[in-house]
Short mmCIF file of C-alpha atoms in Angstrom, two decimals:
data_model
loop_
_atom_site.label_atom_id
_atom_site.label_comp_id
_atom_site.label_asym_id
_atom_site.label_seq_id
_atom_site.Cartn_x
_atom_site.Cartn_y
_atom_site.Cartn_z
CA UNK A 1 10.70 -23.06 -32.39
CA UNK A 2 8.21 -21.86 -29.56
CA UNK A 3 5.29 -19.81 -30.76
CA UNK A 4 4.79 -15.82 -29.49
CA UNK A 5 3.38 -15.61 -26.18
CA UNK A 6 -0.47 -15.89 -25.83
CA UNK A 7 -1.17 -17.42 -28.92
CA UNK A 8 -4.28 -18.65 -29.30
CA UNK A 9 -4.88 -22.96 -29.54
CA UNK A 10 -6.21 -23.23 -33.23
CA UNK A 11 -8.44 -26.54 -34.29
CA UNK A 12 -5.14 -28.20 -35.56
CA UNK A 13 -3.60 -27.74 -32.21
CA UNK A 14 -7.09 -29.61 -30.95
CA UNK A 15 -6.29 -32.36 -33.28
CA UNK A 16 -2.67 -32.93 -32.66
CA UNK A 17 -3.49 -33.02 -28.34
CA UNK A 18 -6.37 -35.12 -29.10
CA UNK A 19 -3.72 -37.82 -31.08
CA UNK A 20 -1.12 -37.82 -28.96
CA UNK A 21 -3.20 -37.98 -25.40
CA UNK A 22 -4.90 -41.27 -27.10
CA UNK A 23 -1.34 -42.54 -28.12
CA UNK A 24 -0.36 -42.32 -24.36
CA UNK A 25 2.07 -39.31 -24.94
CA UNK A 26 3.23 -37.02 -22.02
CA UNK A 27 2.66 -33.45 -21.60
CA UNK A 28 5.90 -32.42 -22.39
CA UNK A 29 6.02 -34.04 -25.70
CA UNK A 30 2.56 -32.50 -26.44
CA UNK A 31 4.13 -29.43 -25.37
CA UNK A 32 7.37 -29.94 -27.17
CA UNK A 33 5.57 -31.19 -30.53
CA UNK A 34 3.03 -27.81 -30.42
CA UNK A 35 6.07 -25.41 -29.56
CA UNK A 36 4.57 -24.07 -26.30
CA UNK A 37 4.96 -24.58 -22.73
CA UNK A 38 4.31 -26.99 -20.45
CA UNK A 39 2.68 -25.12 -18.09
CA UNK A 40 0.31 -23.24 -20.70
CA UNK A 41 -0.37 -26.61 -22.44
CA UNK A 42 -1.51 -28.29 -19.22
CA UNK A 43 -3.39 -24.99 -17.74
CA UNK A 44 -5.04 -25.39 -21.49
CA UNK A 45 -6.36 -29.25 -20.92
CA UNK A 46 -7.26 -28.14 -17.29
CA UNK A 47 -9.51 -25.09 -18.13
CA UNK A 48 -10.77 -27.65 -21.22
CA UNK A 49 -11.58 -30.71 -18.61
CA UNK A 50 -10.11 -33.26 -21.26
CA UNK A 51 -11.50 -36.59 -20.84
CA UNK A 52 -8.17 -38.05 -21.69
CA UNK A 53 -6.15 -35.70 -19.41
CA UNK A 54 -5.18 -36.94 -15.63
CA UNK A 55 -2.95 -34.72 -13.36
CA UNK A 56 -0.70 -36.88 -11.74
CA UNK A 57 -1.30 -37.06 -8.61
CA UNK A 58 1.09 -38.92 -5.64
CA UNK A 59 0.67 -42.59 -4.12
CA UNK A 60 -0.06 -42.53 -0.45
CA UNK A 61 3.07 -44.13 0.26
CA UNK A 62 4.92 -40.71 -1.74
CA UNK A 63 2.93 -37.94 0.06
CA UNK A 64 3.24 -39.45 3.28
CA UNK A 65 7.11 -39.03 2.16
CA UNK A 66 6.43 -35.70 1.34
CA UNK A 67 4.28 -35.17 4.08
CA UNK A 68 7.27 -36.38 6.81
CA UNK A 69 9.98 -34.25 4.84
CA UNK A 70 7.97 -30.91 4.42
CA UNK A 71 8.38 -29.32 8.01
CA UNK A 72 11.93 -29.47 8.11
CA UNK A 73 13.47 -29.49 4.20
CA UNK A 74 12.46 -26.75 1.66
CA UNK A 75 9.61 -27.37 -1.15
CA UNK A 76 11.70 -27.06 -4.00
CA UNK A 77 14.06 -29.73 -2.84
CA UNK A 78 11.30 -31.70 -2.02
CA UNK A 79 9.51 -31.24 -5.42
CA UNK A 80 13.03 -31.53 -7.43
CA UNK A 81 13.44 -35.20 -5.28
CA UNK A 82 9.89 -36.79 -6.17
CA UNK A 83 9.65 -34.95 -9.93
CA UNK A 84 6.24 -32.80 -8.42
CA UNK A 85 6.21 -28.84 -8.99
CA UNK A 86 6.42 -27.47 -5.27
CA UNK A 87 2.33 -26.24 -5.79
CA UNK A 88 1.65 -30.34 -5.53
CA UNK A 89 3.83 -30.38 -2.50
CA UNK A 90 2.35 -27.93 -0.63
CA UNK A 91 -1.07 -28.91 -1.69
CA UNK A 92 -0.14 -32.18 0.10
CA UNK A 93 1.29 -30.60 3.07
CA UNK A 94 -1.53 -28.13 3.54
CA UNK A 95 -4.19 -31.12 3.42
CA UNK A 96 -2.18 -33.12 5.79
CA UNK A 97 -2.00 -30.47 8.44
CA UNK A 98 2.12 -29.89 8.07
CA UNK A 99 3.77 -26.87 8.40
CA UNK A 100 7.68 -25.37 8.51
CA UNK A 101 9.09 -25.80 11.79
CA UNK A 102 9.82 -22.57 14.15
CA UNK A 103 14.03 -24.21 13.88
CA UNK A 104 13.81 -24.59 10.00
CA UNK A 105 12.10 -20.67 9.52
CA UNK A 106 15.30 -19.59 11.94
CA UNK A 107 17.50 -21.29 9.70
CA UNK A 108 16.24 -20.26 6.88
CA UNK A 109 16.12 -16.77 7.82
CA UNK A 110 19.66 -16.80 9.00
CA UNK A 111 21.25 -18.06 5.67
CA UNK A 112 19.16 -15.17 3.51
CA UNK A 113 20.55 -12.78 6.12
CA UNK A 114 23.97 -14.23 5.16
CA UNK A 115 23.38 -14.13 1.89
CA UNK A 116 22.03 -10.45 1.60
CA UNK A 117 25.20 -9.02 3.43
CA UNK A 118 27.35 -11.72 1.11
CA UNK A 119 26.10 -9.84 -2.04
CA UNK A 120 26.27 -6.26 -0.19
CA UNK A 121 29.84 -6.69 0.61
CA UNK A 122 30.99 -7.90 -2.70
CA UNK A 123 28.98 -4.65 -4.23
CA UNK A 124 30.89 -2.17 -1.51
CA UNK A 125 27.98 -1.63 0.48
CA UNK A 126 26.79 -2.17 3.70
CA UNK A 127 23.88 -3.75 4.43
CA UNK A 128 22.16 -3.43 7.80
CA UNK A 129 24.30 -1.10 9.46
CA UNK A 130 21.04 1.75 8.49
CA UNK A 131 18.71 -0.32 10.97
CA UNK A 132 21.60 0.39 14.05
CA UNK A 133 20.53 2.40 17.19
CA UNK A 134 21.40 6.33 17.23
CA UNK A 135 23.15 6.02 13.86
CA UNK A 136 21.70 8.39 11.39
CA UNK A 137 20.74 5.72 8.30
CA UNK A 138 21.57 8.29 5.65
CA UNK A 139 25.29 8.38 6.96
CA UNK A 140 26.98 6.23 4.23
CA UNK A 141 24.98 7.85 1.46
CA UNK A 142 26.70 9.88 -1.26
CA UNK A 143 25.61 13.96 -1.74
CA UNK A 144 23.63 12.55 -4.86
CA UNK A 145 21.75 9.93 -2.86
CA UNK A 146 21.18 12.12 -0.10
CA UNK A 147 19.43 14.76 -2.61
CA UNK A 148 17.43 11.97 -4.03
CA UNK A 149 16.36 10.31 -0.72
CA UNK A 150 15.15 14.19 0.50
CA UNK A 151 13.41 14.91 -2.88
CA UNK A 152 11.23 11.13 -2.85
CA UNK A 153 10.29 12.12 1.35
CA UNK A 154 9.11 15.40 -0.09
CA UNK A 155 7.79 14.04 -2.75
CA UNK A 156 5.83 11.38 -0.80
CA UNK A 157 4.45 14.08 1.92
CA UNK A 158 3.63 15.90 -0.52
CA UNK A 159 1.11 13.24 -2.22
CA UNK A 160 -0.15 12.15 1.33
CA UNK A 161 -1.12 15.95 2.16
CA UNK A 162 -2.87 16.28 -1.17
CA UNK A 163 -4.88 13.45 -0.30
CA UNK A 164 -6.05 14.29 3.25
CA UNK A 165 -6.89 17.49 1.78
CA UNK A 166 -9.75 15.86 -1.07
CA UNK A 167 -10.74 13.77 1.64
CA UNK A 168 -11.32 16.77 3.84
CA UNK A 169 -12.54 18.63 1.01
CA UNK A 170 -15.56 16.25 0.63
CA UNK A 171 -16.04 15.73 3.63
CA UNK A 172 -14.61 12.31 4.68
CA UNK A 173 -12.77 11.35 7.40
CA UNK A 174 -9.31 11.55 8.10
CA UNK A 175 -7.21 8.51 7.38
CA UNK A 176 -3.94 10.24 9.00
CA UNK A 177 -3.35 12.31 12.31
CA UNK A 178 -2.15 15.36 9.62
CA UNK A 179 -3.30 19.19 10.51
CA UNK A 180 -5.44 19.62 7.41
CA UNK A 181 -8.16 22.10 6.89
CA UNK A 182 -10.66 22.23 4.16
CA UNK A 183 -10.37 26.10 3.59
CA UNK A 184 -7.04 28.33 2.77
CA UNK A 185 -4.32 29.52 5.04
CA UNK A 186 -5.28 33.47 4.75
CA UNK A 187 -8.96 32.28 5.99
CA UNK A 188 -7.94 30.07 8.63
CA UNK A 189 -5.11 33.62 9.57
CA UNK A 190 -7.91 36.00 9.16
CA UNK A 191 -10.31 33.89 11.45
CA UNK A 192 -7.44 33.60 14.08
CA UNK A 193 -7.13 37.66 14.17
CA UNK A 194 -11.19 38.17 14.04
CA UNK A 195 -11.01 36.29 17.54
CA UNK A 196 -8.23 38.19 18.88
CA UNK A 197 -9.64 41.05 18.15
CA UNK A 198 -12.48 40.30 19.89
CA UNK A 199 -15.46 38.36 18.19
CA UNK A 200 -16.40 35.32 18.97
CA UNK A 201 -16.91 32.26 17.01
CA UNK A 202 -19.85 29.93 16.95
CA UNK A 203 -18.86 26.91 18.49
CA UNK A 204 -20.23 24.81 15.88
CA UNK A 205 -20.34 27.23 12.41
CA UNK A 206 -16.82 28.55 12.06
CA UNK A 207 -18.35 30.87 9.41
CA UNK A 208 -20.39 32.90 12.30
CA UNK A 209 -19.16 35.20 14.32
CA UNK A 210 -20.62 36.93 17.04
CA UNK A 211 -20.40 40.69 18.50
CA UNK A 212 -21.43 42.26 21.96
CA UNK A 213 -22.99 45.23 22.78
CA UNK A 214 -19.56 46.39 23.85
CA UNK A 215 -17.36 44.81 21.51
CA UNK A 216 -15.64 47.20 19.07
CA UNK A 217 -16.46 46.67 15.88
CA UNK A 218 -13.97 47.18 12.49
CA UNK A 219 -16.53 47.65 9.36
CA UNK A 220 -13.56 47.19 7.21
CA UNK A 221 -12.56 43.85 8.85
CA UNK A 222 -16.00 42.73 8.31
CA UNK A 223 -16.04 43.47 4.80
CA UNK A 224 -12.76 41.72 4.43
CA UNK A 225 -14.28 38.95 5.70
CA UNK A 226 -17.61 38.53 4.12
CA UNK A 227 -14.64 37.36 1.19
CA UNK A 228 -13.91 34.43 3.01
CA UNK A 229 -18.28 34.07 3.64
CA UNK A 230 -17.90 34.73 7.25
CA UNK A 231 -21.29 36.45 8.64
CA UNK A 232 -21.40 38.38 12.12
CA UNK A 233 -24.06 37.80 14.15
CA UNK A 234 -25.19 39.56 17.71
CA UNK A 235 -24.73 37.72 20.26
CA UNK A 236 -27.73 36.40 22.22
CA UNK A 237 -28.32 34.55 25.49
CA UNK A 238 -28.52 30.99 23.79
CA UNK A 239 -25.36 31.06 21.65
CA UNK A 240 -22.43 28.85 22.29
CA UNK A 241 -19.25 30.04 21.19
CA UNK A 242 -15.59 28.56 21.02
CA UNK A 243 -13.30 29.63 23.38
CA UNK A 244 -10.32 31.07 22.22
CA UNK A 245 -6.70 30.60 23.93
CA UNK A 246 -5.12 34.11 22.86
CA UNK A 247 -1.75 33.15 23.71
CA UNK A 248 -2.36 30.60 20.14
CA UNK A 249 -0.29 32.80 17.54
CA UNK A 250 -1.59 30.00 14.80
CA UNK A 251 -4.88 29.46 13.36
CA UNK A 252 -7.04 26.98 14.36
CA UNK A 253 -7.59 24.47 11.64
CA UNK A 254 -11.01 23.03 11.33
#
């Protein structure tokens, strides 16, 4: 019976590998004798770096084989042929300089296409008629599927706005082309309408706003917006100030 997953190698265990690597036994009867697997048993003597454990390892004559066969036959096959796991294979391909062919990738390609729409016709479905030109891709989906698809998009925005907000909120750059702003929609509002009533804003403090000597002013607007810690300001010969479009109905979002 194999042991629970993870189960530590006791000194016993020690003993019995130690035994049966001098008697000449394989790794798989090591493995079989101890109850474990073959792959944890030999990832166990090669994190130990037995003295009496030697990966096999291919003649010349085999992973030239292997070597001739690998750009044009898949690894598995190849491994399942010479009795190698397909890691040895492609070990031996990578150090001899082979690669898949362009033809074989095609090929390959081609038969998990056929495959894919294989198993999505035998389930009712239809697979890759979504990625056709000027049809809507949500067309074959049921009202349930529909809801769900909308709710996950919302869902999604939703989590990509909140995070171009922190960013924006501490001051880093954008990662998206996304309209955010660092303050709140009343402020960014209530700055619009200072500017169309006539202040201007500092064209590098968006929380100063300047007033002329013929502007007219509204203390109660003011007072509104020392709330949102906006400060007015006369205006003097070597302020720069933003220019404001007044046909804009939206606010600005810095």
């Amino acid at each position: 019976m194999r042991r629970a997953k993870n189960t530590p190698y006791t000194p016993q265990d020690d003993a019995i590998i130690d035994e049966m690597l001098q008697q000449g036994a394989s790794v798989d009867d090591i493995a079989a004798r101890l109850g474990r697997s073959r792959e944890g048993l030999m990832n166990r003597l090669r994190v130990a770096k037995h003295p009496l454990y030697h990966p096999r390892t291919p003649s010349p004559e085999v992973a030239a084989e292997m070597t001739r066969l690998y750009p044009a036959t898949r690894t598995a096959d190849i491994a399942a042929r010479f009795g190698y796991s397909p890691a040895t294979v492609r070990r031996i391909a990578k150090a001899a300089g082979a690669v898949k062919s362009p033809a074989f990738i095609t090929k390959c390609n081609a038969e998990r296409l056929k495959g894919q729409h294989a198993a999505a016709k035998a389930k009712g479905e239809t697979f890759g008629r979504q990625y056709q030109k000027g049809r809507d891709p949500h067309a074959d989906f049921s009202p349930e599927r529909k809801a769900e698809a909308a709710r996950k998009r919302g869902e999604s925005l939703k989590a990509l706005f909140q995070a171009e907000r922190r960013r924006a909120k501490f001051g880093l750059p954008q990662r998206t082309r996304l309209n955010i702003s660092s303050q709140t929609s009343r402020k960014c509002a209530y700055r619009w309408w200072l500017r169309h009533v006539g202040y201007l804003e500092d064209a590098t403090d968006h929380n100063v706003y300047y007033y002329t000597a013929d502007s007219m002013r509204i203390p109660a607007s003011e007072r509104t917006a020392a709330k949102y810690h906006i400060k007015f300001k006369p205006l003097t010969p070597d302020c720069r100030v933003k220019e404001f479009r007044a046909t804009n109905r939206r606010a600005e979002r810095v």
